[in-house]
PDB file of N, CA, C and O in Angstrom:
ATOM      1  N   ASP A  30      89.100 110.400  80.134  1.00 88.00           N
ATOM      2  CA  ASP A  30      89.879 111.239  81.030  1.00 88.00           C
ATOM      3  C   ASP A  30      91.133 110.465  81.466  1.00 88.00           C
ATOM      4  O   ASP A  30      91.029 109.338  81.962  1.00 88.00           O
ATOM      5  N   PRO A  31      92.314 111.044  81.321  1.00 91.00           N
ATOM      6  CA  PRO A  31      93.558 110.343  81.691  1.00 91.00           C
ATOM      7  C   PRO A  31      93.670 110.030  83.186  1.00 91.00           C
ATOM      8  O   PRO A  31      94.291 109.040  83.570  1.00 91.00           O
ATOM      9  N   LYS A  32      93.067 110.874  84.019  1.00 93.00           N
ATOM     10  CA  LYS A  32      93.142 110.616  85.462  1.00 93.00           C
ATOM     11  C   LYS A  32      92.371 109.349  85.835  1.00 93.00           C
ATOM     12  O   LYS A  32      92.799 108.580  86.694  1.00 93.00           O
ATOM     13  N   ILE A  33      91.255 109.115  85.185  1.00 94.00           N
ATOM     14  CA  ILE A  33      90.471 107.895  85.431  1.00 94.00           C
ATOM     15  C   ILE A  33      91.275 106.672  84.993  1.00 94.00           C
ATOM     16  O   ILE A  33      91.301 105.652  85.695  1.00 94.00           O
ATOM     17  N   MET A  34      91.939 106.771  83.862  1.00 95.00           N
ATOM     18  CA  MET A  34      92.770 105.661  83.392  1.00 95.00           C
ATOM     19  C   MET A  34      93.934 105.403  84.350  1.00 95.00           C
ATOM     20  O   MET A  34      94.285 104.242  84.604  1.00 95.00           O
ATOM     21  N   LEU A  35      94.518 106.456  84.889  1.00 95.00           N
ATOM     22  CA  LEU A  35      95.619 106.298  85.840  1.00 95.00           C
ATOM     23  C   LEU A  35      95.144 105.618  87.117  1.00 95.00           C
ATOM     24  O   LEU A  35      95.797 104.697  87.617  1.00 95.00           O
ATOM     25  N   VAL A  36      94.000 106.032  87.628  1.00 95.00           N
ATOM     26  CA  VAL A  36      93.449 105.404  88.837  1.00 95.00           C
ATOM     27  C   VAL A  36      93.132 103.929  88.578  1.00 95.00           C
ATOM     28  O   VAL A  36      93.438 103.059  89.397  1.00 95.00           O
ATOM     29  N   GLY A  37      92.550 103.644  87.440  1.00 95.00           N
ATOM     30  CA  GLY A  37      92.242 102.256  87.092  1.00 95.00           C
ATOM     31  C   GLY A  37      93.491 101.409  86.944  1.00 95.00           C
ATOM     32  O   GLY A  37      93.531 100.260  87.389  1.00 95.00           O
ATOM     33  N   SER A  38      94.521 101.982  86.353  1.00 96.00           N
ATOM     34  CA  SER A  38      95.786 101.250  86.210  1.00 96.00           C
ATOM     35  C   SER A  38      96.423 100.983  87.558  1.00 96.00           C
ATOM     36  O   SER A  38      96.923  99.883  87.814  1.00 96.00           O
ATOM     37  N   MET A  39      96.427 101.972  88.430  1.00 96.00           N
ATOM     38  CA  MET A  39      97.013 101.792  89.759  1.00 96.00           C
ATOM     39  C   MET A  39      96.241 100.745  90.559  1.00 96.00           C
ATOM     40  O   MET A  39      96.831  99.907  91.248  1.00 96.00           O
ATOM     41  N   GLN A  40      94.924 100.783  90.456  1.00 96.00           N
ATOM     42  CA  GLN A  40      94.098  99.793  91.163  1.00 96.00           C
ATOM     43  C   GLN A  40      94.369  98.388  90.623  1.00 96.00           C
ATOM     44  O   GLN A  40      94.458  97.426  91.389  1.00 96.00           O
ATOM     45  N   SER A  41      94.525  98.267  89.328  1.00 97.00           N
ATOM     46  CA  SER A  41      94.813  96.956  88.725  1.00 97.00           C
ATOM     47  C   SER A  41      96.163  96.422  89.193  1.00 97.00           C
ATOM     48  O   SER A  41      96.293  95.231  89.499  1.00 97.00           O
ATOM     49  N   LEU A  42      97.171  97.282  89.246  1.00 96.00           N
ATOM     50  CA  LEU A  42      98.484  96.851  89.706  1.00 96.00           C
ATOM     51  C   LEU A  42      98.458  96.451  91.187  1.00 96.00           C
ATOM     52  O   LEU A  42      99.086  95.468  91.584  1.00 96.00           O
ATOM     53  N   PHE A  43      97.712  97.197  91.989  1.00 95.00           N
ATOM     54  CA  PHE A  43      97.588  96.855  93.402  1.00 95.00           C
ATOM     55  C   PHE A  43      96.898  95.507  93.566  1.00 95.00           C
ATOM     56  O   PHE A  43      97.351  94.653  94.346  1.00 95.00           O
ATOM     57  N   GLU A  44      95.813  95.298  92.854  1.00 95.00           N
ATOM     58  CA  GLU A  44      95.087  94.024  92.955  1.00 95.00           C
ATOM     59  C   GLU A  44      95.951  92.869  92.463  1.00 95.00           C
ATOM     60  O   GLU A  44      95.924  91.776  93.044  1.00 95.00           O
ATOM     61  N   ALA A  45      96.738  93.095  91.422  1.00 96.00           N
ATOM     62  CA  ALA A  45      97.622  92.044  90.924  1.00 96.00           C
ATOM     63  C   ALA A  45      98.652  91.667  91.982  1.00 96.00           C
ATOM     64  O   ALA A  45      98.924  90.475  92.206  1.00 96.00           O
ATOM     65  N   ALA A  46      99.211  92.664  92.653  1.00 95.00           N
ATOM     66  CA  ALA A  46     100.178  92.385  93.720  1.00 95.00           C
ATOM     67  C   ALA A  46      99.523  91.620  94.856  1.00 95.00           C
ATOM     68  O   ALA A  46     100.132  90.701  95.433  1.00 95.00           O
ATOM     69  N   MET A  47      98.289  91.973  95.197  1.00 91.00           N
ATOM     70  CA  MET A  47      97.585  91.269  96.269  1.00 91.00           C
ATOM     71  C   MET A  47      97.331  89.808  95.886  1.00 91.00           C
ATOM     72  O   MET A  47      97.503  88.903  96.706  1.00 91.00           O
ATOM     73  N   TYR A  48      96.913  89.550  94.645  1.00 93.00           N
ATOM     74  CA  TYR A  48      96.662  88.173  94.226  1.00 93.00           C
ATOM     75  C   TYR A  48      97.949  87.366  94.191  1.00 93.00           C
ATOM     76  O   TYR A  48      97.963  86.179  94.534  1.00 93.00           O
ATOM     77  N   ILE A  49      99.053  87.979  93.771  1.00 94.00           N
ATOM     78  CA  ILE A  49     100.335  87.274  93.782  1.00 94.00           C
ATOM     79  C   ILE A  49     100.699  86.882  95.203  1.00 94.00           C
ATOM     80  O   ILE A  49     101.131  85.761  95.470  1.00 94.00           O
ATOM     81  N   PHE A  50     100.508  87.805  96.142  1.00 90.00           N
ATOM     82  CA  PHE A  50     100.797  87.490  97.551  1.00 90.00           C
ATOM     83  C   PHE A  50      99.894  86.377  98.062  1.00 90.00           C
ATOM     84  O   PHE A  50     100.360  85.427  98.700  1.00 90.00           O
ATOM     85  N   VAL A  51      98.605  86.485  97.795  1.00 88.00           N
ATOM     86  CA  VAL A  51      97.643  85.502  98.297  1.00 88.00           C
ATOM     87  C   VAL A  51      97.948  84.109  97.756  1.00 88.00           C
ATOM     88  O   VAL A  51      97.816  83.111  98.471  1.00 88.00           O
ATOM     89  N   LEU A  52      98.390  84.020  96.519  1.00 91.00           N
ATOM     90  CA  LEU A  52      98.667  82.714  95.935  1.00 91.00           C
ATOM     91  C   LEU A  52     100.046  82.176  96.308  1.00 91.00           C
ATOM     92  O   LEU A  52     100.282  80.966  96.186  1.00 91.00           O
ATOM     93  N   ASN A  53     100.954  83.018  96.768  1.00 90.00           N
ATOM     94  CA  ASN A  53     102.314  82.564  97.055  1.00 90.00           C
ATOM     95  C   ASN A  53     102.628  82.385  98.537  1.00 90.00           C
ATOM     96  O   ASN A  53     103.605  81.724  98.865  1.00 90.00           O
ATOM     97  N   TRP A  54     101.837  82.965  99.444  1.00 87.00           N
ATOM     98  CA  TRP A  54     102.220  82.827 100.853  1.00 87.00           C
ATOM     99  C   TRP A  54     102.006  81.428 101.410  1.00 87.00           C
ATOM    100  O   TRP A  54     102.812  80.981 102.226  1.00 87.00           O
ATOM    101  N   PRO A  55     100.986  80.671 101.024  1.00 89.00           N
ATOM    102  CA  PRO A  55     100.847  79.334 101.623  1.00 89.00           C
ATOM    103  C   PRO A  55     102.021  78.392 101.331  1.00 89.00           C
ATOM    104  O   PRO A  55     102.528  77.756 102.262  1.00 89.00           O
ATOM    105  N   PRO A  56     102.512  78.300 100.088  1.00 88.00           N
ATOM    106  CA  PRO A  56     103.674  77.414  99.881  1.00 88.00           C
ATOM    107  C   PRO A  56     104.926  77.901 100.616  1.00 88.00           C
ATOM    108  O   PRO A  56     105.703  77.090 101.119  1.00 88.00           O
ATOM    109  N   ALA A  57     105.099  79.218 100.703  1.00 87.00           N
ATOM    110  CA  ALA A  57     106.271  79.744 101.403  1.00 87.00           C
ATOM    111  C   ALA A  57     106.200  79.424 102.890  1.00 87.00           C
ATOM    112  O   ALA A  57     107.189  78.985 103.490  1.00 87.00           O
ATOM    113  N   VAL A  58     105.044  79.623 103.499  1.00 86.00           N
ATOM    114  CA  VAL A  58     104.883  79.333 104.927  1.00 86.00           C
ATOM    115  C   VAL A  58     105.014  77.830 105.176  1.00 86.00           C
ATOM    116  O   VAL A  58     105.634  77.408 106.145  1.00 86.00           O
ATOM    117  N   SER A  59     104.454  77.031 104.304  1.00 85.00           N
ATOM    118  CA  SER A  59     104.522  75.581 104.464  1.00 85.00           C
ATOM    119  C   SER A  59     105.968  75.095 104.422  1.00 85.00           C
ATOM    120  O   SER A  59     106.369  74.250 105.229  1.00 85.00           O
ATOM    121  N   GLY A  60     106.756  75.644 103.498  1.00 84.00           N
ATOM    122  CA  GLY A  60     108.154  75.250 103.417  1.00 84.00           C
ATOM    123  C   GLY A  60     108.935  75.635 104.655  1.00 84.00           C
ATOM    124  O   GLY A  60     109.753  74.864 105.163  1.00 84.00           O
ATOM    125  N   VAL A  61     108.692  76.831 105.166  1.00 84.00           N
ATOM    126  CA  VAL A  61     109.398  77.293 106.363  1.00 84.00           C
ATOM    127  C   VAL A  61     108.990  76.474 107.578  1.00 84.00           C
ATOM    128  O   VAL A  61     109.840  76.066 108.386  1.00 84.00           O
ATOM    129  N   VAL A  62     107.700  76.217 107.740  1.00 82.00           N
ATOM    130  CA  VAL A  62     107.223  75.449 108.899  1.00 82.00           C
ATOM    131  C   VAL A  62     107.793  74.036 108.875  1.00 82.00           C
ATOM    132  O   VAL A  62     108.278  73.544 109.900  1.00 82.00           O
ATOM    133  N   SER A  63     107.757  73.393 107.727  1.00 79.00           N
ATOM    134  CA  SER A  63     108.251  72.017 107.673  1.00 79.00           C
ATOM    135  C   SER A  63     109.754  71.947 107.895  1.00 79.00           C
ATOM    136  O   SER A  63     110.245  71.039 108.568  1.00 79.00           O
ATOM    137  N   SER A  64     110.523  72.914 107.375  1.00 80.00           N
ATOM    138  CA  SER A  64     111.969  72.869 107.586  1.00 80.00           C
ATOM    139  C   SER A  64     112.342  73.253 109.016  1.00 80.00           C
ATOM    140  O   SER A  64     113.297  72.720 109.571  1.00 80.00           O
ATOM    141  N   TYR A  65     111.589  74.165 109.629  1.00 80.00           N
ATOM    142  CA  TYR A  65     111.907  74.584 110.991  1.00 80.00           C
ATOM    143  C   TYR A  65     111.546  73.519 112.017  1.00 80.00           C
ATOM    144  O   TYR A  65     112.332  73.192 112.893  1.00 80.00           O
ATOM    145  N   PHE A  66     110.338  72.965 111.916  1.00 76.00           N
ATOM    146  CA  PHE A  66     109.875  72.013 112.918  1.00 76.00           C
ATOM    147  C   PHE A  66     110.389  70.598 112.682  1.00 76.00           C
ATOM    148  O   PHE A  66     110.216  69.734 113.540  1.00 76.00           O
ATOM    149  N   ALA A  67     111.012  70.334 111.545  1.00 73.00           N
ATOM    150  CA  ALA A  67     111.550  68.997 111.300  1.00 73.00           C
ATOM    151  C   ALA A  67     112.658  68.658 112.287  1.00 73.00           C
ATOM    152  O   ALA A  67     112.819  67.504 112.677  1.00 73.00           O
ATOM    153  N   LYS A  68     113.404  69.668 112.736  1.00 73.00           N
ATOM    154  CA  LYS A  68     114.491  69.383 113.674  1.00 73.00           C
ATOM    155  C   LYS A  68     113.983  69.068 115.080  1.00 73.00           C
ATOM    156  O   LYS A  68     114.700  68.514 115.888  1.00 73.00           O
ATOM    157  N   PHE A  69     112.718  69.424 115.379  1.00 70.00           N
ATOM    158  CA  PHE A  69     112.148  69.141 116.693  1.00 70.00           C
ATOM    159  C   PHE A  69     111.373  67.831 116.735  1.00 70.00           C
ATOM    160  O   PHE A  69     111.036  67.351 117.816  1.00 70.00           O
ATOM    161  N   ALA A  70     111.069  67.282 115.585  1.00 63.00           N
ATOM    162  CA  ALA A  70     110.288  66.041 115.537  1.00 63.00           C
ATOM    163  C   ALA A  70     111.174  64.862 115.920  1.00 63.00           C
ATOM    164  O   ALA A  70     112.264  64.682 115.381  1.00 63.00           O
ATOM    165  N   SER A  71     110.705  64.067 116.875  1.00 64.00           N
ATOM    166  CA  SER A  71     111.487  62.900 117.307  1.00 64.00           C
ATOM    167  C   SER A  71     111.395  61.778 116.285  1.00 64.00           C
ATOM    168  O   SER A  71     112.318  61.017 116.097  1.00 64.00           O
ATOM    169  N   ASP A  72     110.252  61.706 115.617  1.00 61.00           N
ATOM    170  CA  ASP A  72     110.044  60.686 114.596  1.00 61.00           C
ATOM    171  C   ASP A  72     110.071  61.381 113.242  1.00 61.00           C
ATOM    172  O   ASP A  72     109.338  62.337 113.002  1.00 61.00           O
ATOM    173  N   SER A  73     110.915  60.915 112.337  1.00 56.00           N
ATOM    174  CA  SER A  73     111.048  61.585 111.039  1.00 56.00           C
ATOM    175  C   SER A  73     109.800  61.449 110.184  1.00 56.00           C
ATOM    176  O   SER A  73     109.615  62.209 109.244  1.00 56.00           O
ATOM    177  N   SER A  74     108.934  60.496 110.512  1.00 57.00           N
ATOM    178  CA  SER A  74     107.714  60.324 109.724  1.00 57.00           C
ATOM    179  C   SER A  74     106.570  61.198 110.234  1.00 57.00           C
ATOM    180  O   SER A  74     105.499  61.214 109.644  1.00 57.00           O
ATOM    181  N   ALA A  75     106.791  61.896 111.348  1.00 58.00           N
ATOM    182  CA  ALA A  75     105.731  62.744 111.901  1.00 58.00           C
ATOM    183  C   ALA A  75     105.551  63.971 111.013  1.00 58.00           C
ATOM    184  O   ALA A  75     106.498  64.688 110.727  1.00 58.00           O
ATOM    185  N   ALA A  76     104.340  64.187 110.588  1.00 62.00           N
ATOM    186  CA  ALA A  76     104.044  65.322 109.707  1.00 62.00           C
ATOM    187  C   ALA A  76     103.617  66.514 110.557  1.00 62.00           C
ATOM    188  O   ALA A  76     102.787  66.384 111.452  1.00 62.00           O
ATOM    189  N   ILE A  77     104.191  67.648 110.263  1.00 67.00           N
ATOM    190  CA  ILE A  77     103.842  68.888 110.961  1.00 67.00           C
ATOM    191  C   ILE A  77     102.911  69.676 110.042  1.00 67.00           C
ATOM    192  O   ILE A  77     103.280  70.021 108.930  1.00 67.00           O
ATOM    193  N   GLY A  78     101.704  69.939 110.516  1.00 75.00           N
ATOM    194  CA  GLY A  78     100.742  70.684 109.717  1.00 75.00           C
ATOM    195  C   GLY A  78     100.995  72.185 109.802  1.00 75.00           C
ATOM    196  O   GLY A  78     101.419  72.708 110.830  1.00 75.00           O
ATOM    197  N   THR A  79     100.777  72.850 108.713  1.00 79.00           N
ATOM    198  CA  THR A  79     100.944  74.306 108.673  1.00 79.00           C
ATOM    199  C   THR A  79      99.682  74.957 109.214  1.00 79.00           C
ATOM    200  O   THR A  79      98.587  74.670 108.735  1.00 79.00           O
ATOM    201  N   PRO A  80      99.788  75.851 110.196  1.00 83.00           N
ATOM    202  CA  PRO A  80      98.607  76.487 110.793  1.00 83.00           C
ATOM    203  C   PRO A  80      98.092  77.654 109.949  1.00 83.00           C
ATOM    204  O   PRO A  80      98.227  78.824 110.312  1.00 83.00           O
ATOM    205  N   TYR A  81      97.515  77.342 108.789  1.00 85.00           N
ATOM    206  CA  TYR A  81      97.044  78.401 107.887  1.00 85.00           C
ATOM    207  C   TYR A  81      96.000  79.301 108.541  1.00 85.00           C
ATOM    208  O   TYR A  81      95.996  80.504 108.320  1.00 85.00           O
ATOM    209  N   GLY A  82      95.122  78.733 109.340  1.00 87.00           N
ATOM    210  CA  GLY A  82      94.095  79.533 110.001  1.00 87.00           C
ATOM    211  C   GLY A  82      94.693  80.542 110.958  1.00 87.00           C
ATOM    212  O   GLY A  82      94.276  81.702 111.011  1.00 87.00           O
ATOM    213  N   THR A  83      95.694  80.121 111.705  1.00 88.00           N
ATOM    214  CA  THR A  83      96.355  81.029 112.642  1.00 88.00           C
ATOM    215  C   THR A  83      97.098  82.127 111.910  1.00 88.00           C
ATOM    216  O   THR A  83      97.028  83.303 112.285  1.00 88.00           O
ATOM    217  N   VAL A  84      97.804  81.764 110.858  1.00 86.00           N
ATOM    218  CA  VAL A  84      98.553  82.764 110.087  1.00 86.00           C
ATOM    219  C   VAL A  84      97.593  83.764 109.450  1.00 86.00           C
ATOM    220  O   VAL A  84      97.811  84.985 109.513  1.00 86.00           O
ATOM    221  N   PHE A  85      96.517  83.283 108.860  1.00 87.00           N
ATOM    222  CA  PHE A  85      95.566  84.184 108.216  1.00 87.00           C
ATOM    223  C   PHE A  85      94.886  85.093 109.235  1.00 87.00           C
ATOM    224  O   PHE A  85      94.696  86.281 108.980  1.00 87.00           O
ATOM    225  N   SER A  86      94.543  84.542 110.399  1.00 93.00           N
ATOM    226  CA  SER A  86      93.913  85.390 111.416  1.00 93.00           C
ATOM    227  C   SER A  86      94.889  86.442 111.930  1.00 93.00           C
ATOM    228  O   SER A  86      94.487  87.566 112.241  1.00 93.00           O
ATOM    229  N   CYS A  87      96.169  86.123 111.994  1.00 92.00           N
ATOM    230  CA  CYS A  87      97.175  87.140 112.360  1.00 92.00           C
ATOM    231  C   CYS A  87      97.269  88.219 111.290  1.00 92.00           C
ATOM    232  O   CYS A  87      97.405  89.413 111.608  1.00 92.00           O
ATOM    233  N   PHE A  88      97.208  87.837 110.014  1.00 90.00           N
ATOM    234  CA  PHE A  88      97.189  88.840 108.935  1.00 90.00           C
ATOM    235  C   PHE A  88      95.988  89.774 109.092  1.00 90.00           C
ATOM    236  O   PHE A  88      96.115  90.993 108.981  1.00 90.00           O
ATOM    237  N   MET A  89      94.837  89.201 109.361  1.00 93.00           N
ATOM    238  CA  MET A  89      93.628  90.020 109.487  1.00 93.00           C
ATOM    239  C   MET A  89      93.684  90.916 110.724  1.00 93.00           C
ATOM    240  O   MET A  89      93.244  92.070 110.690  1.00 93.00           O
ATOM    241  N   ALA A  90      94.232  90.407 111.814  1.00 96.00           N
ATOM    242  CA  ALA A  90      94.374  91.224 113.023  1.00 96.00           C
ATOM    243  C   ALA A  90      95.325  92.391 112.777  1.00 96.00           C
ATOM    244  O   ALA A  90      95.086  93.514 113.246  1.00 96.00           O
ATOM    245  N   CYS A  91      96.387  92.161 112.033  1.00 95.00           N
ATOM    246  CA  CYS A  91      97.320  93.244 111.699  1.00 95.00           C
ATOM    247  C   CYS A  91      96.662  94.285 110.794  1.00 95.00           C
ATOM    248  O   CYS A  91      96.909  95.486 110.946  1.00 95.00           O
ATOM    249  N   CYS A  92      95.829  93.839 109.866  1.00 93.00           N
ATOM    250  CA  CYS A  92      95.091  94.795 109.020  1.00 93.00           C
ATOM    251  C   CYS A  92      94.152  95.641 109.874  1.00 93.00           C
ATOM    252  O   CYS A  92      94.061  96.857 109.689  1.00 93.00           O
ATOM    253  N   LEU A  93      93.457  95.017 110.799  1.00 96.00           N
ATOM    254  CA  LEU A  93      92.560  95.743 111.694  1.00 96.00           C
ATOM    255  C   LEU A  93      93.331  96.732 112.555  1.00 96.00           C
ATOM    256  O   LEU A  93      92.926  97.886 112.702  1.00 96.00           O
ATOM    257  N   LEU A  94      94.435  96.289 113.111  1.00 97.00           N
ATOM    258  CA  LEU A  94      95.248  97.160 113.953  1.00 97.00           C
ATOM    259  C   LEU A  94      95.794  98.344 113.162  1.00 97.00           C
ATOM    260  O   LEU A  94      95.737  99.486 113.623  1.00 97.00           O
ATOM    261  N   GLY A  95      96.300  98.091 111.965  1.00 95.00           N
ATOM    262  CA  GLY A  95      96.818  99.177 111.135  1.00 95.00           C
ATOM    263  C   GLY A  95      95.743 100.167 110.749  1.00 95.00           C
ATOM    264  O   GLY A  95      95.964 101.386 110.768  1.00 95.00           O
ATOM    265  N   SER A  96      94.575  99.679 110.411  1.00 95.00           N
ATOM    266  CA  SER A  96      93.469 100.565 110.053  1.00 95.00           C
ATOM    267  C   SER A  96      93.021 101.404 111.245  1.00 95.00           C
ATOM    268  O   SER A  96      92.749 102.605 111.117  1.00 95.00           O
ATOM    269  N   THR A  97      92.967 100.795 112.417  1.00 95.00           N
ATOM    270  CA  THR A  97      92.558 101.517 113.620  1.00 95.00           C
ATOM    271  C   THR A  97      93.579 102.584 114.000  1.00 95.00           C
ATOM    272  O   THR A  97      93.215 103.721 114.309  1.00 95.00           O
ATOM    273  N   VAL A  98      94.853 102.218 113.978  1.00 95.00           N
ATOM    274  CA  VAL A  98      95.906 103.185 114.319  1.00 95.00           C
ATOM    275  C   VAL A  98      95.931 104.328 113.315  1.00 95.00           C
ATOM    276  O   VAL A  98      96.051 105.500 113.693  1.00 95.00           O
ATOM    277  N   PHE A  99      95.798 104.017 112.029  1.00 92.00           N
ATOM    278  CA  PHE A  99      95.780 105.063 111.013  1.00 92.00           C
ATOM    279  C   PHE A  99      94.601 106.001 111.234  1.00 92.00           C
ATOM    280  O   PHE A  99      94.749 107.224 111.127  1.00 92.00           O
ATOM    281  N   GLY A 100      93.444 105.443 111.546  1.00 90.00           N
ATOM    282  CA  GLY A 100      92.274 106.278 111.804  1.00 90.00           C
ATOM    283  C   GLY A 100      92.469 107.194 113.003  1.00 90.00           C
ATOM    284  O   GLY A 100      92.080 108.363 112.976  1.00 90.00           O
ATOM    285  N   GLN A 101      93.081 106.672 114.053  1.00 89.00           N
ATOM    286  CA  GLN A 101      93.332 107.488 115.242  1.00 89.00           C
ATOM    287  C   GLN A 101      94.361 108.579 114.965  1.00 89.00           C
ATOM    288  O   GLN A 101      94.223 109.702 115.447  1.00 89.00           O
ATOM    289  N   LEU A 102      95.394 108.261 114.203  1.00 87.00           N
ATOM    290  CA  LEU A 102      96.431 109.247 113.924  1.00 87.00           C
ATOM    291  C   LEU A 102      95.966 110.347 112.982  1.00 87.00           C
ATOM    292  O   LEU A 102      96.417 111.489 113.090  1.00 87.00           O
ATOM    293  N   THR A 103      95.081 110.011 112.075  1.00 83.00           N
ATOM    294  CA  THR A 103      94.638 111.014 111.101  1.00 83.00           C
ATOM    295  C   THR A 103      93.368 111.739 111.522  1.00 83.00           C
ATOM    296  O   THR A 103      92.993 112.711 110.871  1.00 83.00           O
ATOM    297  N   SER A 104      92.709 111.311 112.580  1.00 80.00           N
ATOM    298  CA  SER A 104      91.461 111.967 112.972  1.00 80.00           C
ATOM    299  C   SER A 104      91.705 113.339 113.586  1.00 80.00           C
ATOM    300  O   SER A 104      90.834 114.202 113.549  1.00 80.00           O
ATOM    301  N   SER A 105      92.888 113.566 114.134  1.00 73.00           N
ATOM    302  CA  SER A 105      93.155 114.854 114.772  1.00 73.00           C
ATOM    303  C   SER A 105      93.541 115.934 113.777  1.00 73.00           C
ATOM    304  O   SER A 105      93.453 117.114 114.087  1.00 73.00           O
ATOM    305  N   SER A 106      93.949 115.575 112.580  1.00 67.00           N
ATOM    306  CA  SER A 106      94.334 116.592 111.605  1.00 67.00           C
ATOM    307  C   SER A 106      93.309 116.648 110.482  1.00 67.00           C
ATOM    308  O   SER A 106      92.975 115.645 109.873  1.00 67.00           O
ATOM    309  N   ARG A 107      92.805 117.825 110.227  1.00 69.00           N
ATOM    310  CA  ARG A 107      91.845 118.038 109.151  1.00 69.00           C
ATOM    311  C   ARG A 107      92.580 118.615 107.943  1.00 69.00           C
ATOM    312  O   ARG A 107      93.435 119.480 108.069  1.00 69.00           O
ATOM    313  N   VAL A 108      92.241 118.134 106.780  1.00 69.00           N
ATOM    314  CA  VAL A 108      92.863 118.599 105.548  1.00 69.00           C
ATOM    315  C   VAL A 108      91.757 119.145 104.651  1.00 69.00           C
ATOM    316  O   VAL A 108      90.751 118.467 104.420  1.00 69.00           O
ATOM    317  N   ASP A 109      91.963 120.345 104.109  1.00 71.00           N
ATOM    318  CA  ASP A 109      90.962 120.915 103.213  1.00 71.00           C
ATOM    319  C   ASP A 109      91.166 120.362 101.802  1.00 71.00           C
ATOM    320  O   ASP A 109      92.059 119.562 101.550  1.00 71.00           O
ATOM    321  N   LYS A 110      90.330 120.790 100.877  1.00 72.00           N
ATOM    322  CA  LYS A 110      90.385 120.239  99.531  1.00 72.00           C
ATOM    323  C   LYS A 110      91.653 120.581  98.777  1.00 72.00           C
ATOM    324  O   LYS A 110      91.994 119.951  97.775  1.00 72.00           O
ATOM    325  N   ASP A 111      92.405 121.592  99.239  1.00 74.00           N
ATOM    326  CA  ASP A 111      93.669 121.962  98.606  1.00 74.00           C
ATOM    327  C   ASP A 111      94.863 121.204  99.198  1.00 74.00           C
ATOM    328  O   ASP A 111      95.987 121.382  98.758  1.00 74.00           O
ATOM    329  N   GLY A 112      94.636 120.392 100.212  1.00 69.00           N
ATOM    330  CA  GLY A 112      95.693 119.614 100.822  1.00 69.00           C
ATOM    331  C   GLY A 112      96.383 120.324 101.975  1.00 69.00           C
ATOM    332  O   GLY A 112      97.422 119.852 102.441  1.00 69.00           O
ATOM    333  N   ASN A 113      95.845 121.412 102.442  1.00 72.00           N
ATOM    334  CA  ASN A 113      96.448 122.127 103.558  1.00 72.00           C
ATOM    335  C   ASN A 113      95.839 121.660 104.872  1.00 72.00           C
ATOM    336  O   ASN A 113      94.648 121.420 104.970  1.00 72.00           O
ATOM    337  N   SER A 114      96.670 121.527 105.917  1.00 64.00           N
ATOM    338  CA  SER A 114      96.170 121.102 107.223  1.00 64.00           C
ATOM    339  C   SER A 114      95.633 122.268 108.007  1.00 64.00           C
ATOM    340  O   SER A 114      96.073 123.348 107.928  1.00 64.00           O
TER     341      SER A 114
END
C-alpha cells in the first residue's frame, strides 16, 4: 500500500532529523558556552564546564509544556472522521 510506504518514509525522515539534532547539539552548545564565558573568567586556564544536564532538562521541560498546552488547546474541539469540527 503506498500510504503505508509514505508514512514509513515520513517517520524515517523525522527520526533522521532527530538523530542529527541529538548528535550535533552538544558540540554546538559547548562551543557557545566556552566562547561566551571565556570573557568572564579571570584566569585563562579556568575551564568552564558545559551544563549538559541543565540544557537537556530544559529541552524535556519544553517538550512537556508543549504537549500539555497542545492537549489543552485541542481538547475543546472535536473532529469527526471526515475532518470536520
